[in-house]
Amino acid sequence: MGIFSFFKTGKEDQSARVAKDRLQVLIAHERTGRNGPDYLPMLKQDILDVIKKYVAVGDDALSVQLESQDNCDVLELNITLPEADDSADDDGEPSESARRRAMERRQEASAS
Amino acid sequence: MTKTIVVTSGKGGVGKTTTSASIATGLAKRGFKTVVIDFDVGLRNLDLVMGCERRVVYDLVNLVNQEASLHQTLIKDKRIENLYILPASQTRDKDALTIEGIARVMHKLKKSDFDYIICDSPAGIEKGAKMALYFADEAIVTTNPEVSSVRDSDRILGILQSESKRSKMNEEPVKEHLLITRYNPTRVKDGQMLSVDDIVDLLAIPLLGIIPESPSVLDCSNAGKPVILDEESEAGQAYSDAIDRLLGEAKPHRFMEAPKKGFLARLFG
């Protein structure tokens, strides 16, 4: 064991690096939630729901940052839209999400 | 002027009680009249680490409920002059504490000319932990070089900044100190453990000290002796350095380097 590890460079298992990278992302994320006003998570959810009405996006597609500058707060929204037009797949068939949204629209229309 | 210092972490098992015992003992050894309060109502353990478990008669809840006087409740340490222990109750739970009740206790301690009040926080972010940090002027955030501990420390820093008395009264913020415990320089060198620099980077608060992983910590708690009194041990010396820094002395950090192994030790180690 000693003889083999003697020749290792010791760079293979840098789990501490991974730990730091993970923590950096996580802590930054948790701090924004902490310092923001109470309504921020609800605001984010509502915006996300509106976007989802038109585009099929996941829950992580929207990032909300509230930054305080000299005498004003800046609310920064970052929305990642899916790359391909998802209304039709390569085979010409509408995608599952598009079909679902169309169905929901029709149900809403008939309900009103 | 009495200074109130909370020893906190969010996560359990990182060394809050060990640290509280050693910090209080170290301050008393330097001549300051010091009391260490166990806020872990229902799970008291500071008495064991301080070695006074058989001398507990009254506790913090009795004092808060005015069933006993301060004089009756405080346990005077038998080794160190100026050092007193205020034990937690073992039979009650954390709901027995109220801000008003703790405020009365703090007021009595200040009137008794204590220089330092060390508050040993329970784990978690519930009532007990919030009570322990509410009156703090300074906070020692105890952190292990490990992901969950670092995350919880960041969380508790957020609570210090929003729920302490100082933050609520818009006073000067609680002074924060980072204390890294159970540090293993060899594992850091091998890239298996977060380094001091990593943790300071992530939490962005000033470093009070690094306590190396050391067998004497367990030896001392087995014996009911604060590890700072084991002056031979690295952990004891590291706590002693931390006291100097707490008192404003600039001291270089020790115990950060892995011991150098000889050629044969590396080959067969």
PDB file of C-alpha atoms in Angstrom, chain B residues 32-210:
ATOM      1  CA  PHE B  32     -11.275  37.583  33.659  1.00  0.00           C
ATOM      2  CA  LYS B  33     -14.342  36.744  35.716  1.00  0.00           C
ATOM      3  CA  THR B  34     -16.124  34.346  33.393  1.00  0.00           C
ATOM      4  CA  VAL B  35     -19.330  32.321  33.381  1.00  0.00           C
ATOM      5  CA  VAL B  36     -20.195  29.650  30.822  1.00  0.00           C
ATOM      6  CA  ILE B  37     -23.911  28.964  30.327  1.00  0.00           C
ATOM      7  CA  ASP B  38     -25.274  25.713  28.910  1.00  0.00           C
ATOM      8  CA  PHE B  39     -28.301  26.590  26.746  1.00  0.00           C
ATOM      9  CA  ASP B  40     -28.926  22.988  25.713  1.00  0.00           C
ATOM     10  CA  VAL B  41     -31.948  22.530  27.976  1.00  0.00           C
ATOM     11  CA  GLY B  42     -32.936  18.857  28.073  1.00  0.00           C
ATOM     12  CA  LEU B  43     -29.547  17.651  26.804  1.00  0.00           C
ATOM     13  CA  ARG B  44     -27.108  19.169  29.237  1.00  0.00           C
ATOM     14  CA  ASN B  45     -23.492  18.155  28.710  1.00  0.00           C
ATOM     15  CA  LEU B  46     -21.313  21.116  29.569  1.00  0.00           C
ATOM     16  CA  ASP B  47     -21.291  19.936  33.220  1.00  0.00           C
ATOM     17  CA  LEU B  48     -19.696  16.646  32.096  1.00  0.00           C
ATOM     18  CA  VAL B  49     -17.069  18.313  29.922  1.00  0.00           C
ATOM     19  CA  MET B  50     -16.258  20.731  32.763  1.00  0.00           C
ATOM     20  CA  GLY B  51     -16.191  17.870  35.282  1.00  0.00           C
ATOM     21  CA  CYS B  52     -18.789  19.315  37.655  1.00  0.00           C
ATOM     22  CA  GLU B  53     -21.727  16.999  36.885  1.00  0.00           C
ATOM     23  CA  ARG B  54     -22.057  15.869  40.508  1.00  0.00           C
ATOM     24  CA  ARG B  55     -22.241  19.377  41.847  1.00  0.00           C
ATOM     25  CA  VAL B  56     -25.333  20.496  39.902  1.00  0.00           C
ATOM     26  CA  VAL B  57     -28.176  21.441  42.257  1.00  0.00           C
ATOM     27  CA  TYR B  58     -30.100  24.199  40.505  1.00  0.00           C
ATOM     28  CA  ASP B  59     -30.050  25.026  36.797  1.00  0.00           C
ATOM     29  CA  LEU B  60     -30.762  27.695  34.190  1.00  0.00           C
ATOM     30  CA  VAL B  61     -34.513  26.997  34.139  1.00  0.00           C
ATOM     31  CA  ASN B  62     -34.736  27.350  37.942  1.00  0.00           C
ATOM     32  CA  LEU B  63     -32.948  30.665  37.608  1.00  0.00           C
ATOM     33  CA  VAL B  64     -35.166  31.877  34.755  1.00  0.00           C
ATOM     34  CA  ASN B  65     -38.265  30.883  36.755  1.00  0.00           C
ATOM     35  CA  GLN B  66     -36.845  32.594  39.849  1.00  0.00           C
ATOM     36  CA  GLU B  67     -36.925  29.373  41.854  1.00  0.00           C
ATOM     37  CA  ALA B  68     -33.269  29.787  42.819  1.00  0.00           C
ATOM     38  CA  SER B  69     -30.869  32.688  43.188  1.00  0.00           C
ATOM     39  CA  LEU B  70     -27.868  33.318  40.959  1.00  0.00           C
ATOM     40  CA  HIS B  71     -25.581  32.519  43.871  1.00  0.00           C
ATOM     41  CA  GLN B  72     -27.292  29.150  44.404  1.00  0.00           C
ATOM     42  CA  THR B  73     -27.208  28.248  40.722  1.00  0.00           C
ATOM     43  CA  LEU B  74     -23.636  29.124  39.727  1.00  0.00           C
ATOM     44  CA  ILE B  75     -21.077  26.353  40.163  1.00  0.00           C
ATOM     45  CA  LYS B  76     -17.613  27.624  40.971  1.00  0.00           C
ATOM     46  CA  ASP B  77     -14.850  25.757  39.161  1.00  0.00           C
ATOM     47  CA  LYS B  78     -12.455  23.963  41.524  1.00  0.00           C
ATOM     48  CA  ARG B  79      -9.366  24.395  39.324  1.00  0.00           C
ATOM     49  CA  ILE B  80      -9.573  27.935  38.030  1.00  0.00           C
ATOM     50  CA  GLU B  81     -10.273  31.073  40.031  1.00  0.00           C
ATOM     51  CA  ASN B  82     -12.935  33.366  38.462  1.00  0.00           C
ATOM     52  CA  LEU B  83     -14.621  30.558  36.496  1.00  0.00           C
ATOM     53  CA  TYR B  84     -18.290  29.666  36.973  1.00  0.00           C
ATOM     54  CA  ILE B  85     -20.602  27.194  35.254  1.00  0.00           C
ATOM     55  CA  LEU B  86     -24.339  27.720  34.805  1.00  0.00           C
ATOM     56  CA  PRO B  87     -25.779  24.312  33.909  1.00  0.00           C
ATOM     57  CA  ALA B  88     -28.825  23.611  31.753  1.00  0.00           C
ATOM     58  CA  SER B  89     -31.827  21.761  33.068  1.00  0.00           C
ATOM     59  CA  GLN B  90     -31.960  18.075  32.196  1.00  0.00           C
ATOM     60  CA  THR B  91     -35.640  17.481  32.905  1.00  0.00           C
ATOM     61  CA  ARG B  92     -37.244  20.368  31.050  1.00  0.00           C
ATOM     62  CA  ASP B  93     -37.223  21.331  27.374  1.00  0.00           C
ATOM     63  CA  LYS B  94     -36.253  24.450  25.479  1.00  0.00           C
ATOM     64  CA  ASP B  95     -39.735  25.983  25.743  1.00  0.00           C
ATOM     65  CA  ALA B  96     -38.960  26.671  29.392  1.00  0.00           C
ATOM     66  CA  LEU B  97     -36.704  29.536  28.223  1.00  0.00           C
ATOM     67  CA  THR B  98     -38.035  32.994  27.364  1.00  0.00           C
ATOM     68  CA  ILE B  99     -36.249  36.093  26.119  1.00  0.00           C
ATOM     69  CA  GLU B 100     -37.495  38.036  29.173  1.00  0.00           C
ATOM     70  CA  GLY B 101     -36.270  35.316  31.529  1.00  0.00           C
ATOM     71  CA  ILE B 102     -32.833  35.137  29.895  1.00  0.00           C
ATOM     72  CA  ALA B 103     -32.655  38.941  29.868  1.00  0.00           C
ATOM     73  CA  ARG B 104     -33.132  38.918  33.658  1.00  0.00           C
ATOM     74  CA  VAL B 105     -30.339  36.337  34.056  1.00  0.00           C
ATOM     75  CA  MET B 106     -27.997  38.372  31.821  1.00  0.00           C
ATOM     76  CA  HIS B 107     -28.765  41.495  33.826  1.00  0.00           C
ATOM     77  CA  LYS B 108     -27.950  39.726  37.102  1.00  0.00           C
ATOM     78  CA  LEU B 109     -24.668  38.421  35.679  1.00  0.00           C
ATOM     79  CA  LYS B 110     -23.691  41.907  34.525  1.00  0.00           C
ATOM     80  CA  LYS B 111     -24.471  43.290  37.969  1.00  0.00           C
ATOM     81  CA  SER B 112     -22.223  40.583  39.472  1.00  0.00           C
ATOM     82  CA  ASP B 113     -19.289  42.062  37.522  1.00  0.00           C
ATOM     83  CA  PHE B 114     -18.672  39.248  35.106  1.00  0.00           C
ATOM     84  CA  ASP B 115     -16.223  40.189  32.341  1.00  0.00           C
ATOM     85  CA  TYR B 116     -17.314  37.420  29.987  1.00  0.00           C
ATOM     86  CA  ILE B 117     -20.528  35.440  29.523  1.00  0.00           C
ATOM     87  CA  ILE B 118     -19.954  32.449  27.242  1.00  0.00           C
ATOM     88  CA  CYS B 119     -23.163  30.954  25.837  1.00  0.00           C
ATOM     89  CA  ASP B 120     -22.894  27.318  24.751  1.00  0.00           C
ATOM     90  CA  SER B 121     -25.590  26.992  22.070  1.00  0.00           C
ATOM     91  CA  PRO B 122     -27.518  23.814  21.341  1.00  0.00           C
ATOM     92  CA  ALA B 123     -27.382  22.453  17.782  1.00  0.00           C
ATOM     93  CA  GLY B 124     -30.066  23.419  15.285  1.00  0.00           C
ATOM     94  CA  ILE B 125     -31.729  26.724  14.517  1.00  0.00           C
ATOM     95  CA  GLU B 126     -34.702  26.329  16.818  1.00  0.00           C
ATOM     96  CA  LYS B 127     -35.650  28.204  19.954  1.00  0.00           C
ATOM     97  CA  GLY B 128     -32.722  27.069  22.121  1.00  0.00           C
ATOM     98  CA  ALA B 129     -30.130  28.144  19.549  1.00  0.00           C
ATOM     99  CA  LYS B 130     -31.883  31.469  18.951  1.00  0.00           C
ATOM    100  CA  MET B 131     -32.026  32.170  22.701  1.00  0.00           C
ATOM    101  CA  ALA B 132     -28.316  31.405  23.027  1.00  0.00           C
ATOM    102  CA  LEU B 133     -27.333  33.893  20.312  1.00  0.00           C
ATOM    103  CA  TYR B 134     -29.918  36.614  21.018  1.00  0.00           C
ATOM    104  CA  PHE B 135     -27.836  38.586  23.535  1.00  0.00           C
ATOM    105  CA  ALA B 136     -24.442  38.003  21.894  1.00  0.00           C
ATOM    106  CA  ASP B 137     -21.911  40.769  21.310  1.00  0.00           C
ATOM    107  CA  GLU B 138     -19.585  38.328  19.579  1.00  0.00           C
ATOM    108  CA  ALA B 139     -20.034  34.889  18.044  1.00  0.00           C
ATOM    109  CA  ILE B 140     -17.599  32.017  17.683  1.00  0.00           C
ATOM    110  CA  VAL B 141     -18.865  29.955  14.761  1.00  0.00           C
ATOM    111  CA  THR B 142     -17.473  26.451  15.205  1.00  0.00           C
ATOM    112  CA  THR B 143     -17.009  24.650  11.899  1.00  0.00           C
ATOM    113  CA  ASN B 144     -15.617  21.285  10.828  1.00  0.00           C
ATOM    114  CA  PRO B 145     -13.859  21.031   7.432  1.00  0.00           C
ATOM    115  CA  GLU B 146     -16.831  19.172   6.029  1.00  0.00           C
ATOM    116  CA  VAL B 147     -19.642  20.188   3.620  1.00  0.00           C
ATOM    117  CA  SER B 148     -22.648  19.967   5.923  1.00  0.00           C
ATOM    118  CA  SER B 149     -20.921  21.840   8.727  1.00  0.00           C
ATOM    119  CA  VAL B 150     -19.835  24.692   6.424  1.00  0.00           C
ATOM    120  CA  ARG B 151     -23.329  25.031   4.996  1.00  0.00           C
ATOM    121  CA  ASP B 152     -24.914  25.073   8.461  1.00  0.00           C
ATOM    122  CA  SER B 153     -22.375  27.643   9.647  1.00  0.00           C
ATOM    123  CA  ASP B 154     -23.383  29.917   6.798  1.00  0.00           C
ATOM    124  CA  ARG B 155     -27.013  29.473   7.785  1.00  0.00           C
ATOM    125  CA  ILE B 156     -26.325  30.354  11.422  1.00  0.00           C
ATOM    126  CA  LEU B 157     -24.391  33.453  10.268  1.00  0.00           C
ATOM    127  CA  GLY B 158     -27.555  34.558   8.473  1.00  0.00           C
ATOM    128  CA  ILE B 159     -29.538  34.095  11.691  1.00  0.00           C
ATOM    129  CA  LEU B 160     -26.958  36.057  13.687  1.00  0.00           C
ATOM    130  CA  GLN B 161     -27.300  38.887  11.190  1.00  0.00           C
ATOM    131  CA  SER B 162     -31.091  38.975  11.336  1.00  0.00           C
ATOM    132  CA  GLU B 163     -32.286  37.593  14.666  1.00  0.00           C
ATOM    133  CA  SER B 164     -29.789  38.695  17.292  1.00  0.00           C
ATOM    134  CA  LYS B 165     -30.695  41.531  19.624  1.00  0.00           C
ATOM    135  CA  ARG B 166     -28.022  43.704  18.015  1.00  0.00           C
ATOM    136  CA  SER B 167     -29.555  43.259  14.561  1.00  0.00           C
ATOM    137  CA  LYS B 168     -33.094  43.845  15.818  1.00  0.00           C
ATOM    138  CA  MET B 169     -32.097  47.016  17.659  1.00  0.00           C
ATOM    139  CA  ASN B 170     -30.056  48.250  14.679  1.00  0.00           C
ATOM    140  CA  GLU B 171     -26.921  48.293  16.798  1.00  0.00           C
ATOM    141  CA  GLU B 172     -23.408  47.489  15.637  1.00  0.00           C
ATOM    142  CA  PRO B 173     -23.555  43.922  14.261  1.00  0.00           C
ATOM    143  CA  VAL B 174     -22.422  40.871  16.225  1.00  0.00           C
ATOM    144  CA  LYS B 175     -18.662  40.399  15.779  1.00  0.00           C
ATOM    145  CA  GLU B 176     -18.134  37.074  14.037  1.00  0.00           C
ATOM    146  CA  HIS B 177     -15.213  34.686  14.517  1.00  0.00           C
ATOM    147  CA  LEU B 178     -14.538  31.460  12.664  1.00  0.00           C
ATOM    148  CA  LEU B 179     -13.107  28.564  14.637  1.00  0.00           C
ATOM    149  CA  ILE B 180     -12.220  25.486  12.603  1.00  0.00           C
ATOM    150  CA  THR B 181     -12.161  22.312  14.670  1.00  0.00           C
ATOM    151  CA  ARG B 182     -11.076  18.714  13.947  1.00  0.00           C
ATOM    152  CA  TYR B 183      -8.636  19.929  11.294  1.00  0.00           C
ATOM    153  CA  ASN B 184      -6.411  17.295   9.761  1.00  0.00           C
ATOM    154  CA  PRO B 185      -3.558  18.913   7.780  1.00  0.00           C
ATOM    155  CA  THR B 186      -2.447  15.603   6.266  1.00  0.00           C
ATOM    156  CA  ARG B 187      -5.857  14.993   4.711  1.00  0.00           C
ATOM    157  CA  VAL B 188      -5.958  18.601   3.523  1.00  0.00           C
ATOM    158  CA  LYS B 189      -2.592  18.113   1.848  1.00  0.00           C
ATOM    159  CA  ASP B 190      -3.903  14.987   0.125  1.00  0.00           C
ATOM    160  CA  GLY B 191      -6.879  16.948  -1.186  1.00  0.00           C
ATOM    161  CA  GLN B 192      -9.402  14.982   0.872  1.00  0.00           C
ATOM    162  CA  MET B 193     -10.428  17.743   3.255  1.00  0.00           C
ATOM    163  CA  LEU B 194     -11.471  21.368   2.800  1.00  0.00           C
ATOM    164  CA  SER B 195      -8.556  23.632   3.682  1.00  0.00           C
ATOM    165  CA  VAL B 196      -8.571  26.640   6.002  1.00  0.00           C
ATOM    166  CA  ASP B 197      -8.411  28.899   2.929  1.00  0.00           C
ATOM    167  CA  ASP B 198     -11.383  27.113   1.358  1.00  0.00           C
ATOM    168  CA  ILE B 199     -13.521  27.603   4.458  1.00  0.00           C
ATOM    169  CA  VAL B 200     -12.479  31.227   5.013  1.00  0.00           C
ATOM    170  CA  ASP B 201     -13.247  31.870   1.327  1.00  0.00           C
ATOM    171  CA  LEU B 202     -16.695  30.327   1.600  1.00  0.00           C
ATOM    172  CA  LEU B 203     -17.823  31.838   4.889  1.00  0.00           C
ATOM    173  CA  ALA B 204     -15.940  35.142   4.543  1.00  0.00           C
ATOM    174  CA  ILE B 205     -15.498  35.857   8.262  1.00  0.00           C
ATOM    175  CA  PRO B 206     -12.250  36.410  10.211  1.00  0.00           C
ATOM    176  CA  LEU B 207     -10.421  33.308  11.424  1.00  0.00           C
ATOM    177  CA  LEU B 208     -10.053  32.982  15.200  1.00  0.00           C
ATOM    178  CA  GLY B 209      -8.241  29.669  15.234  1.00  0.00           C
ATOM    179  CA  ILE B 210      -7.671  26.196  13.909  1.00  0.00           C
TER     180      ILE B 210
END
